Coordinates of C-alpha atoms and ligand atoms in Angstrom, one line a residue:
X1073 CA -86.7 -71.6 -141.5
X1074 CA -88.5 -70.1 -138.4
X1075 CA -89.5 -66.4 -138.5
X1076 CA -89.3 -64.8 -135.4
X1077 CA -92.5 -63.3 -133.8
X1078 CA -90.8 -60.1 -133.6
X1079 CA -89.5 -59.9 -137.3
X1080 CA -93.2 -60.5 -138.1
X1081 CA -94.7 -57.7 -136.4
X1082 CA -91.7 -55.0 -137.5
X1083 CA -93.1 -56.1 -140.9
X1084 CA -96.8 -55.8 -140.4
X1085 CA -95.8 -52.5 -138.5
X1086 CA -94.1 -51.1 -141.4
X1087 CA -96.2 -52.2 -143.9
X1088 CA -99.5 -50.3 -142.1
X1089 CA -97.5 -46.9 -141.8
X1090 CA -96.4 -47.2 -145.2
X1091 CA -100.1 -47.9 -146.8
X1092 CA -101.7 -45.3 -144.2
X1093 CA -98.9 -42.6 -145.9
X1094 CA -99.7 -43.4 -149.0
X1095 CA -103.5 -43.1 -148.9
X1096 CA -104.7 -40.0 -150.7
X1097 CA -106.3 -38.3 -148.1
X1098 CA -110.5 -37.1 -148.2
X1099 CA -110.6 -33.8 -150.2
X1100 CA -111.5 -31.1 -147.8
X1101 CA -109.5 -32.6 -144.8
X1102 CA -106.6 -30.9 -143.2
X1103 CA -102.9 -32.0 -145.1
X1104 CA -101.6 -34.7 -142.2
X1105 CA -97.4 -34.3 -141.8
X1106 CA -96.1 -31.7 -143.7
X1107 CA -92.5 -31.8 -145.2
X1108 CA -92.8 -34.8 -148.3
X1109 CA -91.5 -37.6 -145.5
X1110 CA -94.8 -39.5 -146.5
X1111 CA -93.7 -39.2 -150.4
X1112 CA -97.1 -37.5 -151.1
X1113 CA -94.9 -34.5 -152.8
X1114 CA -96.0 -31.7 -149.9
X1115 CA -92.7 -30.1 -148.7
X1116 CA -92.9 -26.8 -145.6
X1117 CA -90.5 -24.7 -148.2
X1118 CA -90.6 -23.8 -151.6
X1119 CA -86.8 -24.8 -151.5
X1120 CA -87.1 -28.4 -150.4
X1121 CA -90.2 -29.0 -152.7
X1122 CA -87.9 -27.5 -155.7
X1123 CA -85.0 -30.0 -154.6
X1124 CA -86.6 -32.9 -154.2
X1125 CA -88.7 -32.9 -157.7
X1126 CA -84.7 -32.3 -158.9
X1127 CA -83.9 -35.3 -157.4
X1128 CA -86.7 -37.0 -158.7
X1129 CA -86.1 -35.6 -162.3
X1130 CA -82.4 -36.7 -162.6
X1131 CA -83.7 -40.1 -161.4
X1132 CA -86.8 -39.9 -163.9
X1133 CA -83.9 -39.3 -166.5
X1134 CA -83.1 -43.1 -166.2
X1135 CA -86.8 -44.3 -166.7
X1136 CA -87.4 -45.4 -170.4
X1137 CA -90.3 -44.5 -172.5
X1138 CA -92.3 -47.3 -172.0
X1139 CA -92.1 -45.7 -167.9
X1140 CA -93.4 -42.5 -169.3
X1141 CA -95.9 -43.9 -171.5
X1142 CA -97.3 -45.9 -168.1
X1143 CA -96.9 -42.9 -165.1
X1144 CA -98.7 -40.8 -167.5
X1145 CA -101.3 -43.8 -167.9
X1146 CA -101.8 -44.3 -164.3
X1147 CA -101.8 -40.2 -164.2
X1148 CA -105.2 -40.4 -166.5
X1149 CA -106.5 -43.6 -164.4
X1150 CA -106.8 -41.9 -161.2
X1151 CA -108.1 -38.9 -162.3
X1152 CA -110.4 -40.2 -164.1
X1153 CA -112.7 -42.8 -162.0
X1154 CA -116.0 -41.3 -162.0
X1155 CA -115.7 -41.1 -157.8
X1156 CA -112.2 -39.1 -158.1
X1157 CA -114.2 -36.8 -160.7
X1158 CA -117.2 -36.2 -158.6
X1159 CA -115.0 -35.6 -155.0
X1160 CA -112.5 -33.4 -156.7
X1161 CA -114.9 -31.1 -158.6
X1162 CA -117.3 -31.0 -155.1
X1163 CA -114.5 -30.0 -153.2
X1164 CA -112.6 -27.2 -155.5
X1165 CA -116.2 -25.4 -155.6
X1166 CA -117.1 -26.0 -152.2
X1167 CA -112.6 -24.4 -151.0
X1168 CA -112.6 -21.8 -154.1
X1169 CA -116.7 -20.8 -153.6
X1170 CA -116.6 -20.7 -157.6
X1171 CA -117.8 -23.2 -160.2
X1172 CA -120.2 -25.7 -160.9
X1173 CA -119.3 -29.5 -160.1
X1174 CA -121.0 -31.2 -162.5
X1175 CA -119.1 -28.7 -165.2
X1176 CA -116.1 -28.9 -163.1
X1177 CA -116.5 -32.8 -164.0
X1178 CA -116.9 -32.9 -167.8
X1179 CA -113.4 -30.5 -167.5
X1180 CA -110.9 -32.8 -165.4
X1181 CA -112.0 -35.5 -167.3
X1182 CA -111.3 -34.1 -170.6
X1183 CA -107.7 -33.1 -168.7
X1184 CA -107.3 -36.7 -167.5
X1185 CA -108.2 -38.0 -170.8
X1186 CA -107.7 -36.0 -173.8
X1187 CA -104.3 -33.7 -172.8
X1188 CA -101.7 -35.4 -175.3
X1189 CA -98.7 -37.6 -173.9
X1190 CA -95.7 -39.3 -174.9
X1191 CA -97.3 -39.4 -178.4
X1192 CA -96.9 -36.0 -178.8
X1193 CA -93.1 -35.7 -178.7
X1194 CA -92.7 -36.9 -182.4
X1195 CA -88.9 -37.1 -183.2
X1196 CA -87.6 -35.6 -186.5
X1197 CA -84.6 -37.2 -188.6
X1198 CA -82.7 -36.1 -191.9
X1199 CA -80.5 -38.7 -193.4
X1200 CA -78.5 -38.4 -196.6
X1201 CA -74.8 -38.9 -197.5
X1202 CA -73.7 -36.8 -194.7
X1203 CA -75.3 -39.1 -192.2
X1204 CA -78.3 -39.0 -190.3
X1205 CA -79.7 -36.3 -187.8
X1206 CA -82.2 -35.9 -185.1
X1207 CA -84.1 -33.2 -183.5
X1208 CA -85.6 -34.6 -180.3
X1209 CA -87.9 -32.9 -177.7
X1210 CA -85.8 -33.1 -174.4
X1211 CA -86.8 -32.5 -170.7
X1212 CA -86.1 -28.7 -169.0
X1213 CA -85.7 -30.4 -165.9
X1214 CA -87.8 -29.0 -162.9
X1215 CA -90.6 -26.6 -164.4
X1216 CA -92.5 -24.1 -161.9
X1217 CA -95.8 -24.5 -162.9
X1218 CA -98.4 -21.5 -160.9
X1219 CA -102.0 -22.7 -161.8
X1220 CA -105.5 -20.6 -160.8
X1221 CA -108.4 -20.8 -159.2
X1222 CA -110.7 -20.7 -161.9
X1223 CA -109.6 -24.1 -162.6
X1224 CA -107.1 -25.4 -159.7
X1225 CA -107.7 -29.4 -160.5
X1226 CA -108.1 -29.2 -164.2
X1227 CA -104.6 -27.3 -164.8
X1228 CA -102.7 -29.6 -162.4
X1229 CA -103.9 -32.6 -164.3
X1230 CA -103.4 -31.2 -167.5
X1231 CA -99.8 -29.7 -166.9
X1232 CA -99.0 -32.8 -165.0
X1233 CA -99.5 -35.3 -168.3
X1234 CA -98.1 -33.3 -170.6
X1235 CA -95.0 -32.2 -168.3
X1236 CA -94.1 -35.4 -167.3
X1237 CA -95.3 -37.1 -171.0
X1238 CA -92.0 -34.5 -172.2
X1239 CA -89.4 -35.9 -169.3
X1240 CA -89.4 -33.7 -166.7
X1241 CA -90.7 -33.4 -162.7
X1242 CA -93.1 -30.4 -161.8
X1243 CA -93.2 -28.3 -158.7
X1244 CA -97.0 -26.7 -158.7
X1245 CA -97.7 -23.3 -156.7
X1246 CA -101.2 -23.5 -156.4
X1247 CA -103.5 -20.4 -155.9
X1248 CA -104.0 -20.1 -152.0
X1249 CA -107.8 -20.1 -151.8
X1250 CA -107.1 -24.0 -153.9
X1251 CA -104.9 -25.4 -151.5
X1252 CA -106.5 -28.2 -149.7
X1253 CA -108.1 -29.9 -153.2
X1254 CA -104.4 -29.0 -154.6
X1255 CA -102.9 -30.9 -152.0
X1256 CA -105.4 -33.9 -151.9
X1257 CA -104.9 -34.0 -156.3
X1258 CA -100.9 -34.1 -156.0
X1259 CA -101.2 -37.0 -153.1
X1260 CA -103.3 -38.9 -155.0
X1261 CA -101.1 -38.7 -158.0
X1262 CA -97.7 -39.4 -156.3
X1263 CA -99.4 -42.3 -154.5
X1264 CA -100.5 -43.7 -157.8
X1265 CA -97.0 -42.6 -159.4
X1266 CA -95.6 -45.0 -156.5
X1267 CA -97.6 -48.1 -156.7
X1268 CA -96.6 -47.3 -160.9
X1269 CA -93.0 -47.6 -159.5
X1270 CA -91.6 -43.8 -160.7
X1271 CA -89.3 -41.7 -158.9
X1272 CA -91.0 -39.9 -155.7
X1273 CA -91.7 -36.4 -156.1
X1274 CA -92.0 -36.1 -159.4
X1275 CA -95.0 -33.6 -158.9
X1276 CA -94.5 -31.5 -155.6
X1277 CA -95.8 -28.7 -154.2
X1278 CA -95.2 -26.1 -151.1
X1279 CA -97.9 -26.7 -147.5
X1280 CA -98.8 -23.0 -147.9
X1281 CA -99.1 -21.7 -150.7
X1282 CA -98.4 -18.0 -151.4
X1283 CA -96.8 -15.0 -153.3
X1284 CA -93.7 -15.0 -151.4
X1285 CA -93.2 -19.1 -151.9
X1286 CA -94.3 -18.5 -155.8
X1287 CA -91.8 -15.9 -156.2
X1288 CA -89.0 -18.3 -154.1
X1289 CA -89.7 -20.8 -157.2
X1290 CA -89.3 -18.7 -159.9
X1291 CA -85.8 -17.5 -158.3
X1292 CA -84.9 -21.1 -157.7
X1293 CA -82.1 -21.6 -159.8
X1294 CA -83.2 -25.3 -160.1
X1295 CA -86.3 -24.3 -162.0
X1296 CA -86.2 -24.2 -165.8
X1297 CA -89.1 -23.2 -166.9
X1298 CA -91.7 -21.3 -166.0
X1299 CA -95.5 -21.3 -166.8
X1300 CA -98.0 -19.6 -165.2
X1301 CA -101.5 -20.1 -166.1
X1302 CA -103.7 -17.1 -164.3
X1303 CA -104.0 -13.3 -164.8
X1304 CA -102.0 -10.0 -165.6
X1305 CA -100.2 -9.7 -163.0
X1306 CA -98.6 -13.7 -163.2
X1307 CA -97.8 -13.3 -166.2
X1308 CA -95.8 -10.2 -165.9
X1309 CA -94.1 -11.6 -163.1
X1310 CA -93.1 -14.6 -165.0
X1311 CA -91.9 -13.0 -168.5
X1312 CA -89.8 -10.8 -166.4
X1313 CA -88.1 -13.4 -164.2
X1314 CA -85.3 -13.6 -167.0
X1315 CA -86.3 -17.6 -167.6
X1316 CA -88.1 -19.2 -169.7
X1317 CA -91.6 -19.0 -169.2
X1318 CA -95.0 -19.5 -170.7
X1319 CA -97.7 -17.0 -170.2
X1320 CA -100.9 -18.2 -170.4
X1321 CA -102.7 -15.1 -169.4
X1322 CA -106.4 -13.6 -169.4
X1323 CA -109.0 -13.1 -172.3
X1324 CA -112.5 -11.4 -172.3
X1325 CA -114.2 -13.3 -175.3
X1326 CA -116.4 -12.1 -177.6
X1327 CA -118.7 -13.6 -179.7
X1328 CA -120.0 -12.0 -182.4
X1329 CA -123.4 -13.2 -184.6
X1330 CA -124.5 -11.8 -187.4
X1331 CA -127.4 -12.1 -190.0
X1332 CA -126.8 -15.2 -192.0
X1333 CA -126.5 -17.1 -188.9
X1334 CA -128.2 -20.1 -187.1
X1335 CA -130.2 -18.3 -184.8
X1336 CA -131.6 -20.6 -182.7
X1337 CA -128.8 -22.6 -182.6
X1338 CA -126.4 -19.5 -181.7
X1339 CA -128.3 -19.0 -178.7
X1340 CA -128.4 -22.4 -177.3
X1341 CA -124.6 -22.3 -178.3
X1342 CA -123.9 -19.3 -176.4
X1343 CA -125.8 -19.6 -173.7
X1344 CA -123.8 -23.1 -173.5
X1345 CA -120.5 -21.7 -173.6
X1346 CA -121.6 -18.6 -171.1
X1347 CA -122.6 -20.7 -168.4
X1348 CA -120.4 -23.1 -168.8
X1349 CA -118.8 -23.5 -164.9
X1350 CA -120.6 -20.4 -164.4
X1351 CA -118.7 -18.5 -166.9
X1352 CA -115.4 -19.9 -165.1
X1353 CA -113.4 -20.6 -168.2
X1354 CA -111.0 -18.1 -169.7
X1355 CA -112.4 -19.2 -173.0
X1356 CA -116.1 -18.9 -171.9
X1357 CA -118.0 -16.4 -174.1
X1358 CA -117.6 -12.8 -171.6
X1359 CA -120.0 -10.5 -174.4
X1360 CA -121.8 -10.5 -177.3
X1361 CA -121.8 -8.0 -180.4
X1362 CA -125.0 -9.0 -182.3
X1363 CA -126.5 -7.4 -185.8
X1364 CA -129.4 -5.3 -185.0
X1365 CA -131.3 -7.2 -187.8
X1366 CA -131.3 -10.5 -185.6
X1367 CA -130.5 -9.4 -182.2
X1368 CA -134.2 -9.4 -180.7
X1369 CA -134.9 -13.5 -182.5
X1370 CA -131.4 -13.8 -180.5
X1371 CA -132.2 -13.0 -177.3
X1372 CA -135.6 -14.5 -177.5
X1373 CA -134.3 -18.1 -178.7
X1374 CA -131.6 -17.5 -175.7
X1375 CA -134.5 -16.9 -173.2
X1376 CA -135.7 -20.9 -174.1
X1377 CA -132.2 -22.2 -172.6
X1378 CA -131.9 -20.9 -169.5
X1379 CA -131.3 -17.0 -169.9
X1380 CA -133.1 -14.6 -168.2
X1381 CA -132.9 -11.2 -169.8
X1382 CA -132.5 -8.0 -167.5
X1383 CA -134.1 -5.1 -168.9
X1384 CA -134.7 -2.4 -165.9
X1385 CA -131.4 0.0 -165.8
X1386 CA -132.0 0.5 -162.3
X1387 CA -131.2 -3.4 -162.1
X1388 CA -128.6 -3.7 -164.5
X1389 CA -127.0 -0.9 -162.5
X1390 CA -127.6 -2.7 -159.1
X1391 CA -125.5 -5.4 -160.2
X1392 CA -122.4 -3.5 -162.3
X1393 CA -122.4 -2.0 -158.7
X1394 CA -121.0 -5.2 -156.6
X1395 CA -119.9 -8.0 -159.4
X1396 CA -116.8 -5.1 -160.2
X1397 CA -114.8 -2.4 -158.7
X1398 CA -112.4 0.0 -161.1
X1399 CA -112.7 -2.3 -163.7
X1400 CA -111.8 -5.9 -162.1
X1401 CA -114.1 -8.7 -161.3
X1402 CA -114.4 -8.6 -157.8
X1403 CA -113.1 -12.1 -156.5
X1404 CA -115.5 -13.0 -154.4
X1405 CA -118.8 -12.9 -156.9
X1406 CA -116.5 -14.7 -159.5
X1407 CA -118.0 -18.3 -160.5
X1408 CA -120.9 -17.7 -158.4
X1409 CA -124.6 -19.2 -160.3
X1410 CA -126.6 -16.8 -162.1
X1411 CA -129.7 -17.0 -159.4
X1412 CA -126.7 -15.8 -156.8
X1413 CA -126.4 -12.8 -158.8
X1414 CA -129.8 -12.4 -159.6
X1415 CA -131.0 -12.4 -156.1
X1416 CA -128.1 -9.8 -154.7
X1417 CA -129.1 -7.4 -157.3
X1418 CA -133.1 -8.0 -156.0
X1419 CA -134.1 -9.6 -158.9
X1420 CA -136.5 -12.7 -159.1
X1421 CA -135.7 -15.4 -161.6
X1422 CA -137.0 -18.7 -162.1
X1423 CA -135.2 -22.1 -160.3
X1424 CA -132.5 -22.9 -162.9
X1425 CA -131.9 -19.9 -164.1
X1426 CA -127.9 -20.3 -165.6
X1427 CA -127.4 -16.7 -167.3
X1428 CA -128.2 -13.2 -166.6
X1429 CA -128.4 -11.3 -170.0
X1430 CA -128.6 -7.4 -170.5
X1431 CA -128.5 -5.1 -173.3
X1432 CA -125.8 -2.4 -172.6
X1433 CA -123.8 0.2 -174.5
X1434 CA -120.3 -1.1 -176.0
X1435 CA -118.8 0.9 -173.1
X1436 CA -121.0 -1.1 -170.2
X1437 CA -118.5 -3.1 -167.8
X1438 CA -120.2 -5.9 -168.7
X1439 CA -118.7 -6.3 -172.1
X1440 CA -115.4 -4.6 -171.0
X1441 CA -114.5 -6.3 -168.1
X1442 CA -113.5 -10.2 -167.5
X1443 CA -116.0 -10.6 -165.3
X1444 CA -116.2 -14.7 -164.9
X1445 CA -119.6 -15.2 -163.7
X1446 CA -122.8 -15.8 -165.5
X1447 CA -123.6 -12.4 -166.7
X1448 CA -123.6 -11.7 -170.4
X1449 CA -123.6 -8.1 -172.0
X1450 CA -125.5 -7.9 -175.3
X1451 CA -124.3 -4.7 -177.8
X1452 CA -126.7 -4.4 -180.9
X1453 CA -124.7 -2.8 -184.0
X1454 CA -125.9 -2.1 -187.4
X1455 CA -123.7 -4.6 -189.6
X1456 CA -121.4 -7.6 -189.7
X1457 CA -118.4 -5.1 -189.8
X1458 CA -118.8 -2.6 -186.7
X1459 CA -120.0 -6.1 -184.9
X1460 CA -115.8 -7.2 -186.0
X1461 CA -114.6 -4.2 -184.8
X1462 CA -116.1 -4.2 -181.8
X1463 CA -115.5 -7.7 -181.1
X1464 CA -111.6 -6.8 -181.7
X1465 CA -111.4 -3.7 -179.6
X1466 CA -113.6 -5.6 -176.5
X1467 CA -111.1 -8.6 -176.5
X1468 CA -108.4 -5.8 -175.5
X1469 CA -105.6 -7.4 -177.7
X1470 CA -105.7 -10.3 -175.4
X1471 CA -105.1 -12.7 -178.2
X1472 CA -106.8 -15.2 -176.3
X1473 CA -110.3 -16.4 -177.6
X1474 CA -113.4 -15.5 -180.1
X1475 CA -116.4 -16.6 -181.3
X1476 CA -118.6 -15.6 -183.9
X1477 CA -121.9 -17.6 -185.6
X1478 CA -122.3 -16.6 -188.8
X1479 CA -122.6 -18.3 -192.2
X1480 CA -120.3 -16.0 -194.3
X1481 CA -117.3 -17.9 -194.9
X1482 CA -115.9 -14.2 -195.8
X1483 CA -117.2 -12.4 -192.5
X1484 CA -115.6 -15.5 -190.7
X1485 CA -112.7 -15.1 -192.3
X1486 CA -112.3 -10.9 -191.9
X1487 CA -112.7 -11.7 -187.9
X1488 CA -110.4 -14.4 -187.8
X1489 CA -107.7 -12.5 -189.4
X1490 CA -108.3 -9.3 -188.0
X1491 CA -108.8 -10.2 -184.0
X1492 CA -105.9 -12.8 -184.4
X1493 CA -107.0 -15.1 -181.2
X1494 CA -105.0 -18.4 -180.3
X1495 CA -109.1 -19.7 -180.6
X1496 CA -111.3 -18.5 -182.5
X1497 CA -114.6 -21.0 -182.5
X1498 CA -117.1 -20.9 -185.2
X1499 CA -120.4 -21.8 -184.5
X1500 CA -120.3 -23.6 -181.2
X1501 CA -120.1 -23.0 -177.9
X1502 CA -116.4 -21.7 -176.8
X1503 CA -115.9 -24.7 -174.9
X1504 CA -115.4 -26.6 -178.4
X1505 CA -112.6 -24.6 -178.4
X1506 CA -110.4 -26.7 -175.8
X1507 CA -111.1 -30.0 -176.7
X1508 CA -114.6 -30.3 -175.0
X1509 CA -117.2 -31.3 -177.8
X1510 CA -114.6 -30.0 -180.3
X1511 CA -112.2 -31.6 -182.7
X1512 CA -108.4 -31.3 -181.2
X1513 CA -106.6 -32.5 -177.8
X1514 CA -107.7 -30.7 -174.1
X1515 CA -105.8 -27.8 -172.3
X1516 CA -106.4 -25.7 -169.9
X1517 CA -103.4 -23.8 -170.3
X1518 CA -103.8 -21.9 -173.5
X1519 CA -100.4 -19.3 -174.2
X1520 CA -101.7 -16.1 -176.1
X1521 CA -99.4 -14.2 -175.1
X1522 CA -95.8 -16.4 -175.1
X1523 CA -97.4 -17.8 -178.5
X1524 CA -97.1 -21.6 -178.0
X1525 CA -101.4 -22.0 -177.7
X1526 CA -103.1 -24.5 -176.5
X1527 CA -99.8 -26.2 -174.9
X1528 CA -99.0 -29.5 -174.4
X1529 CA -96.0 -31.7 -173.9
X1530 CA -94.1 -30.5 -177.0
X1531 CA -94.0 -27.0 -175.1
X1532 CA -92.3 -28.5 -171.9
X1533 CA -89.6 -30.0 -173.9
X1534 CA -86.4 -28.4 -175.8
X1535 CA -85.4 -29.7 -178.9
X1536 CA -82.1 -31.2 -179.0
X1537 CA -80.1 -31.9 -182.1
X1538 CA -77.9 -35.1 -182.5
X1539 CA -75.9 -35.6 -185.6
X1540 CA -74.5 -39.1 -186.4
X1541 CA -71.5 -38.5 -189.1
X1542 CA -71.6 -40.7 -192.5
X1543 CA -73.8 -43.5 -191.3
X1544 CA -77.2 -44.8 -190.8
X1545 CA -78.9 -43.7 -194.2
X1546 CA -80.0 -46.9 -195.8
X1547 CA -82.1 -45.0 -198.5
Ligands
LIG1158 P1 -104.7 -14.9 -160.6 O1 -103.8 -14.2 -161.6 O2 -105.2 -14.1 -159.4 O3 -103.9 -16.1 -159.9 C1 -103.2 -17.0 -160.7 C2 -102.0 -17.6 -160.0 O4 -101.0 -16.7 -159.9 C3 -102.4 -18.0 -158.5 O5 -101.6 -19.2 -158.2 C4 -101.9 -16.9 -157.7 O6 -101.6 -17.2 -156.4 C5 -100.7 -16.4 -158.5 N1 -100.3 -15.0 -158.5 C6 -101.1 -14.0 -158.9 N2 -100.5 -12.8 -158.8 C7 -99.3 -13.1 -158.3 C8 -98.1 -12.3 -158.0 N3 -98.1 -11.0 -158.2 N4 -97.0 -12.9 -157.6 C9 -96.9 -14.3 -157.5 N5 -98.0 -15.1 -157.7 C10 -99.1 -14.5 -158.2 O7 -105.8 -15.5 -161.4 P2 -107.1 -16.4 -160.9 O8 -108.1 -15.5 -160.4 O9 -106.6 -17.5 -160.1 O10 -107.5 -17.0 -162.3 C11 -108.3 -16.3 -163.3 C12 -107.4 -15.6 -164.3 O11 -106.6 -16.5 -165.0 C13 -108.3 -14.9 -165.4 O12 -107.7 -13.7 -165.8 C14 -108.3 -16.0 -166.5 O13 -108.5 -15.5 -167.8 C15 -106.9 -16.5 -166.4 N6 -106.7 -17.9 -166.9 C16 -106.1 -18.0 -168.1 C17 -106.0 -19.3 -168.6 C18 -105.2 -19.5 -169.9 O14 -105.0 -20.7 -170.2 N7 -104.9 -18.5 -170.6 C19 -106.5 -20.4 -167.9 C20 -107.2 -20.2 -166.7 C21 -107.3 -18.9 -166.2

């Protein structure tokens, strides 16, 4: 059989625009055509993004578990290569000005790896004389995902496995200021999705991200579920959009040592978890409520890994002045190092430097306010008690996270019961908390206030009952 000349190069022609479309384009770099024609899941309106991850989920409905158990696979495989790691962290600090890469890294590869999948959609059965009955989790559908800044790769990964490991397609609305490394994440993973042979669009995502197109999702009628990982004011919006929706809203963590605790080892801990991303994490240590008795070994020991203690008010002052305004962080000191801050507020401090500490009063808006960057306020208090009452009233009901180092399995247990956070970490660095150095799976959406915790695909999914009458009960 002979095979024309031009047959040959129609072929050769396709094939070249299909592999240039599909190629995940350099983090950093403009988005090329806009609209999803190129299947990298990047549509010009919130409406076509929302219909075509429909489509893709009624298609997706057709794909067994074995499919699942692979797209989420190839979803951990390119997220996780140590170049993809290295690029993506670079480029979300270098768009969102926040972060540190290296800690960046160690988080999307705790969200590539350790977020649960497939396995964590456990079917239950009853069977007896009556017959036998399932509860099985079952896709929403299309869920509306809105992710942050703090941490715009980490939650796309992490909401990605987990919603697509429970059935369904996701349509992201990033923050703005996390748009380009957004866009570059979702390409990559509907390219690898593609090569994987799933549905296109199973992940998609508006060009330009804003309030107006976030708000267009949530109205969507296609969109089942809600979650919104970010502040207040996201989570408001989304509780009151009469859906379903999962808040996984702010915290202002405490940790609290007291007297029969590790000393030196709570202050390597804590300065850990406090500069951590530069204080990024909404689980990331935001104050400290020490016992008088130990508080001077505390911040001494702190001093020996990487703190820098600020001790002239006129200083102290000089930087509550610009890191907030009537009582908010403002946004652009957030994630920003500690020798930043330091050399704004005219203070000197040594190459490396990764925390500012400062002893304030309880009221001080470093302990009261979630100020995300690495600046620790340090409130002395007489006892193990007022340090757990102060703990409580500085996490402002949040329910979100705590830590405290003590050796007192009764002290540990008063502040666990009485703050009542979705984590509460016990001597370690808060990190430990989600999965990174800690016993349990990785999330980086963590529902306080909805209740679900530290989600994962169980909390995308609905759970169906299916009754079989008088049969399959072989016991
Ligand atoms: P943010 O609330 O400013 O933004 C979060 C997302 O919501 C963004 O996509 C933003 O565009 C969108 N958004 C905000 N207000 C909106 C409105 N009125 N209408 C529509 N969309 C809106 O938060 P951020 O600065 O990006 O992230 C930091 C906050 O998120 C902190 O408070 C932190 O504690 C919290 N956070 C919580 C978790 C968690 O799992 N609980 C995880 C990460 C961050």
């Amino acid at each position: 059989m002979s095979i024309s000349p031009e047959l040959v190069s129609r072929i050769v022609r396709q094939t070249v625009q299909e592999v240039v479309a599909r190629r995940p384009e350099e983090p950093g770099r403009a988005a090329p055509a806009p609209g999803g024609r190129d299947g990298g899941g990047i549509f010009a309106t919130m409406d076509d993004a929302v219909e075509a991850a429909d489509r893709a989920w009624r298609q997706y409905l057709d794909c067994s578990m074995r499919d699942r158990r692979c797209y989420v696979q190839t979803i951990r495989d390119v997220c996780s290569d140590d170049a993809a790691l290295r690029r993506m962290s670079e480029a979300a600090v270098e768009e969102t000005g926040m972060g540190d890469a290296r800690d960046k890294c160690l988080k999307n590869r705790a969200a590539a790896l350790d977020t649960p999948g497939v396995e964590d959609i456990v079917t239950e059965a009853w069977s007896g004389d009556d017959g036998l009955t399932t509860i099985e989790f079952s896709p929403f559908g299309v869920i509306g995902a809105i992710t942050p800044t703090t941490n715009p790769t980490e939650t796309v990964i992490n909401n990605s496995i987990g919603m697509l490991a429970a059935g369904n397609a996701v349509v992201f609305s990033p923050h703005p200021r996390a748009t380009r490394i957004t866009h570059w994440l979702i390409r990559r993973i509907n390219a690898a999705l593609a090569e994987a042979g799933a549905p296109a669009n199973l992940i998609t995502t508006v060009e330009r991200p804003s309030i107006e197109n976030t708000n267009a999702m949530m109205a969507h009628p296609a969109v089942r579920l809600l979650v919104a990982t970010g502040g207040p004011g996201i989570v408001r919006s989304v509780l009151s959009s009469g859906k379903k929706a999962i808040g996984a809203g702010a915290g202002n963590p405490p940790a609290v040592v007291d007297a029969t605790a590790d000393i030196p080892q709570a202050a390597e801990d804590i300065v850990d978890g406090a500069s951590f991303d530069n204080n990024l994490p909404c689980t990331a240590e935001k104050e400290v409520i020490a016992v008088d008795s130990i508080t001077d070994l505390l911040k001494f020991e702190m001093l020996k890994h990487g703190a820098v203690e600020v001790r002239d008010p006129a200083v102290i002052e000089r930087l509550a002045s610009f890191v907030a305004k009537d009582g908010h962080a403002v946004a652009s000191w957030v994630g920003k190092p500690a020798t930043a801050l330091a050399a704004e507020a005219g203070l000197s401090v040594p190459d490396g430097t990764r925390l500012l500490i400062a002893e304030v009063p309880f009221e001080h808006t470093f302990v009261q306010t979630e100020l995300m960057m690495p600046i620790l306020g340090i409130v002395r208090v007489k006892d193990v008690d007022e340090a757990i009452d102060k703990a409580v009233e500085a996490e402002h009901g949040n329910r979100h996270t705590a830590v405290m180092h003590s050796l007192d399995v009764r002290a540990l247990t008063r502040m666990g019961k009485r703050i009542q956070t979705t984590i509460f970490v016990k001597n370690g660095p808060s990190y430990n908390g989600i999965g990174i150095g800690g016993e349990g799976h990785a999330t980086f959406t963590i529902a306080g206030p909805t209740g679900e915790g530290l989600t994962s695909a169980r909390n995308f999914a609905r759970r169906r009952r299916c009754v079989l009458k008088g049969g399959l009960s072989v016991r």
